[in-house]
Tab-separated table of C-alpha atoms in Angstrom:
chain	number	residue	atom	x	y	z
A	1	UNK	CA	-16.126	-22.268	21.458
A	2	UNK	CA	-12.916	-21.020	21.282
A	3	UNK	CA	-11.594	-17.592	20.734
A	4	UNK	CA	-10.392	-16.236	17.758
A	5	UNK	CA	-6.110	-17.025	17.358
A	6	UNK	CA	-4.200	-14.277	17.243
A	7	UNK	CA	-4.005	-13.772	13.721
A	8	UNK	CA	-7.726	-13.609	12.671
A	9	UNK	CA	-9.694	-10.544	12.861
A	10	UNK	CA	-12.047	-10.383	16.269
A	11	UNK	CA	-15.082	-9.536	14.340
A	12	UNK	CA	-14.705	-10.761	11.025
A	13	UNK	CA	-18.173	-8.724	9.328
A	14	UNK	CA	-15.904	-5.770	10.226
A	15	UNK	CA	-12.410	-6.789	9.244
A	16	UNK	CA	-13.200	-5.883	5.447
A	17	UNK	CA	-14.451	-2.463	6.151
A	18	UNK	CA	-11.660	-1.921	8.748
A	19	UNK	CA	-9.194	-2.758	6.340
A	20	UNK	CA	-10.495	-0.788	3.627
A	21	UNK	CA	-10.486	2.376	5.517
A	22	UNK	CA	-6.890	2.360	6.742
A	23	UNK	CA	-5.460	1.528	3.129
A	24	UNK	CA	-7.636	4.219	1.865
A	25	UNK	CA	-5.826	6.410	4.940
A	26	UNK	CA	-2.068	4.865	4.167
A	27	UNK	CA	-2.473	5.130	0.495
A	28	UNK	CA	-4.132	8.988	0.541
A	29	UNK	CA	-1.406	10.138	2.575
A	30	UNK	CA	1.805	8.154	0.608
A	31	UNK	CA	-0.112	9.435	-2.681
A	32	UNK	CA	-0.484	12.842	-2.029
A	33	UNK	CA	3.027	13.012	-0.664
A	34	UNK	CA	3.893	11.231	-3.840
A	35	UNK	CA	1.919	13.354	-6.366
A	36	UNK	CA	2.112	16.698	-4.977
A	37	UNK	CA	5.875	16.695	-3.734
A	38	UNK	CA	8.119	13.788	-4.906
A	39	UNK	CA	6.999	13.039	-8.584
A	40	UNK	CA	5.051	16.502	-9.122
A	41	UNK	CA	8.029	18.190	-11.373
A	42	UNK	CA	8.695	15.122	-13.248
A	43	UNK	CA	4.616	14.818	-14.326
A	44	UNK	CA	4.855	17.824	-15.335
A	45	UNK	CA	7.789	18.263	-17.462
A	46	UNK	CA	7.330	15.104	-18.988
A	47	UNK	CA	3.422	15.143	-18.891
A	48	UNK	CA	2.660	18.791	-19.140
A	49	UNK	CA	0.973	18.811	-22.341
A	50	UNK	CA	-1.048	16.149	-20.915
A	51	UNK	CA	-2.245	17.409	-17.789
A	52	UNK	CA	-5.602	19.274	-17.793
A	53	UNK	CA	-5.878	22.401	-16.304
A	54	UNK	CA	-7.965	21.652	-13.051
A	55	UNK	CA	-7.748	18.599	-11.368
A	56	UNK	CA	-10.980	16.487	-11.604
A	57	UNK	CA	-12.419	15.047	-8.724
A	58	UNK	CA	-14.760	12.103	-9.528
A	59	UNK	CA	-12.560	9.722	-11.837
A	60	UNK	CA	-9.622	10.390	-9.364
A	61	UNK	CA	-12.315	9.400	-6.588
A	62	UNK	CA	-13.481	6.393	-9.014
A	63	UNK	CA	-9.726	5.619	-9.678
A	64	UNK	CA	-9.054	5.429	-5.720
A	65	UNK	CA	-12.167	4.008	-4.564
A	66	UNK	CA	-11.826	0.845	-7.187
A	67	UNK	CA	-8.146	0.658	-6.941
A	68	UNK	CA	-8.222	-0.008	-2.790
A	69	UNK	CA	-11.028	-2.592	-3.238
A	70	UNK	CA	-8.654	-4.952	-5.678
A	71	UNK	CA	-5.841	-4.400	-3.311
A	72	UNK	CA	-7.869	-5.258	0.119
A	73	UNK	CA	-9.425	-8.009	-2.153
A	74	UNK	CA	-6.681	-8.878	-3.675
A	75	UNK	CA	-3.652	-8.878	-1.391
A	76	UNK	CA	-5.124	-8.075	2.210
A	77	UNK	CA	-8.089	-10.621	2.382
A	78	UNK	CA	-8.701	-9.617	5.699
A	79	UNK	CA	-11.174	-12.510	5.940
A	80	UNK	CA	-8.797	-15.259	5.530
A	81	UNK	CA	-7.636	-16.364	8.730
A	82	UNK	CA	-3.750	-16.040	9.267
A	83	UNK	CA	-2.547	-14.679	6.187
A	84	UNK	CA	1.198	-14.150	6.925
A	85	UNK	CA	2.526	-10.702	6.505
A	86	UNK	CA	4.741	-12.246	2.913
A	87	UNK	CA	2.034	-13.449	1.164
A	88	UNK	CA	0.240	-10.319	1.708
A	89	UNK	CA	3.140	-8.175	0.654
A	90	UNK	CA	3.939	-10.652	-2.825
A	91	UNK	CA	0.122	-10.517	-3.923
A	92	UNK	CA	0.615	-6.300	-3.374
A	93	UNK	CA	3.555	-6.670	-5.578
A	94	UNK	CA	1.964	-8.047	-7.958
A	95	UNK	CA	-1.409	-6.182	-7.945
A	96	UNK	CA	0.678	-3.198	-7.706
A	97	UNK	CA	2.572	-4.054	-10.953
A	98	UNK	CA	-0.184	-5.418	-12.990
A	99	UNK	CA	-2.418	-2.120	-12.181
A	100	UNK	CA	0.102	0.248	-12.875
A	101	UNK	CA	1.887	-1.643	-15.681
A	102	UNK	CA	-1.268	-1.287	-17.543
A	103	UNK	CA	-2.018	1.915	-17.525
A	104	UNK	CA	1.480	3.195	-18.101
A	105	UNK	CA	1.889	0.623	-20.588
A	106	UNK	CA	-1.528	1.156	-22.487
A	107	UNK	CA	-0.883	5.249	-22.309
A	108	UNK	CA	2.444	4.514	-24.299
A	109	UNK	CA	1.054	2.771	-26.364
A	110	UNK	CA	-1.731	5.099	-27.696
A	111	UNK	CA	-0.236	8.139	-26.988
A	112	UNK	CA	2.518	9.988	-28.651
A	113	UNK	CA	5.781	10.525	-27.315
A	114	UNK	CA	4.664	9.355	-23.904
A	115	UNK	CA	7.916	8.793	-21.834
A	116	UNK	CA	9.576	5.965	-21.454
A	117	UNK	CA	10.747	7.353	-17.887
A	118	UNK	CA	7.536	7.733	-16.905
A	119	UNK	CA	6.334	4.618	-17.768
A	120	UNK	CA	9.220	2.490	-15.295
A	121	UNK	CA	9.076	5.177	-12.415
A	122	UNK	CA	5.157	5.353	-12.725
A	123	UNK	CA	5.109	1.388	-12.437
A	124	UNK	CA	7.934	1.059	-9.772
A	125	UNK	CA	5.809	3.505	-7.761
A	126	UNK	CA	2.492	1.980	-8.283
A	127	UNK	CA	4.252	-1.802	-6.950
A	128	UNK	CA	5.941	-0.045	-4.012
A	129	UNK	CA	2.847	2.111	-3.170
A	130	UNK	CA	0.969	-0.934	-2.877
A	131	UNK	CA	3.411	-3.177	-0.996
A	132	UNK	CA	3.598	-0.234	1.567
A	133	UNK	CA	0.075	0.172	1.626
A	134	UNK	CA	-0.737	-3.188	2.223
A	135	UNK	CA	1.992	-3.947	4.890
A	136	UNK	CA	1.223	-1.071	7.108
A	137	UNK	CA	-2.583	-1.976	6.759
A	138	UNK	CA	-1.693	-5.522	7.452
A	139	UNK	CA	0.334	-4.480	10.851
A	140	UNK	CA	-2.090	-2.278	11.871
A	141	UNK	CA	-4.977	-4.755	11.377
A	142	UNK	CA	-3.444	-7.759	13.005
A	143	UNK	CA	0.203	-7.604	12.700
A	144	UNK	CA	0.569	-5.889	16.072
A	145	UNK	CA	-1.189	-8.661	18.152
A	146	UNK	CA	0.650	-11.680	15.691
A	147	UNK	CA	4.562	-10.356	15.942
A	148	UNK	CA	6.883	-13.290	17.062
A	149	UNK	CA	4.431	-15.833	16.040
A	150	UNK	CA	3.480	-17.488	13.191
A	151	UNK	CA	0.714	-15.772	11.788
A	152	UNK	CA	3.309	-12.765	11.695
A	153	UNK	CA	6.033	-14.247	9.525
A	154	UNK	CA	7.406	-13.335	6.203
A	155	UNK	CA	6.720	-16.765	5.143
């Protein structure tokens, strides 16, 4: 029986769980950077009177915990045998987008005066977070071994 090809995981029972934990890795990092530096003055001028007063832990957990198993489901598949490196990074795009996009959207929609501003640079975020997310996952999973050949394209 032949090995596995260069572009599908060695032990496939562990590619899922492998996968999971480096997006959750990728994604804590990028997020906290993103939360706690880049967008933290904007959410809270424009969110202030939203914000609680102390963080809380489990629906943030919840949030982050459900959120990484749509995108490894979603876009990473890590079980489907030479997924190129594009189709991963489109199906982020879009989980990205539709995640976000409905939040931000549903939130202005129920409550008042939330910004417009925050709405696009919440969603923008959200689509890029998860393209990165999933492309450095996807290179570190198999990318590395697949560059220059097929299973590596952008196709």
């Amino acid at each position: 029986m032949p090995g596995p090809t260069p572009s599908e995981p060695r032990h496939p029972v562990r590619a899922w769980p492998t996968s999971y934990a480096i997006a959750a890795v990728v994604f804590a990092v990028i997020d906290l950077v993103w939360l706690g530096v880049v967008a933290q003055p904007l959410y809270q001028d424009q969110l202030g009177h939203l914000l609680a007063d102390e963080f809380n832990l489990v629906p943030a957990a919840a949030f982050y915990f459900l959120y990484l198993v749509g995108l490894v489901h979603f876009a990473l598949r890590p079980l489907e045998a030479g997924r190129p490196l594009g189709v991963t990074v489109r199906d982020a795009a879009i989980y990205g987008f539709m995640t976000y996009m409905t939040w931000d959207l549903t939130s202005a929609a129920v409550f008042r005066d939330f910004p417009t501003l925050v709405v696009f640079i919440d969603i923008t975020w959200g689509t890029s977070a998860s393209v990165a997310v999933a492309a450095l996952t996807w290179w570190l999973t198999h990318g590395r071994r697949s560059r220059g050949r097929a299973g590596g394209s952008l196709a």
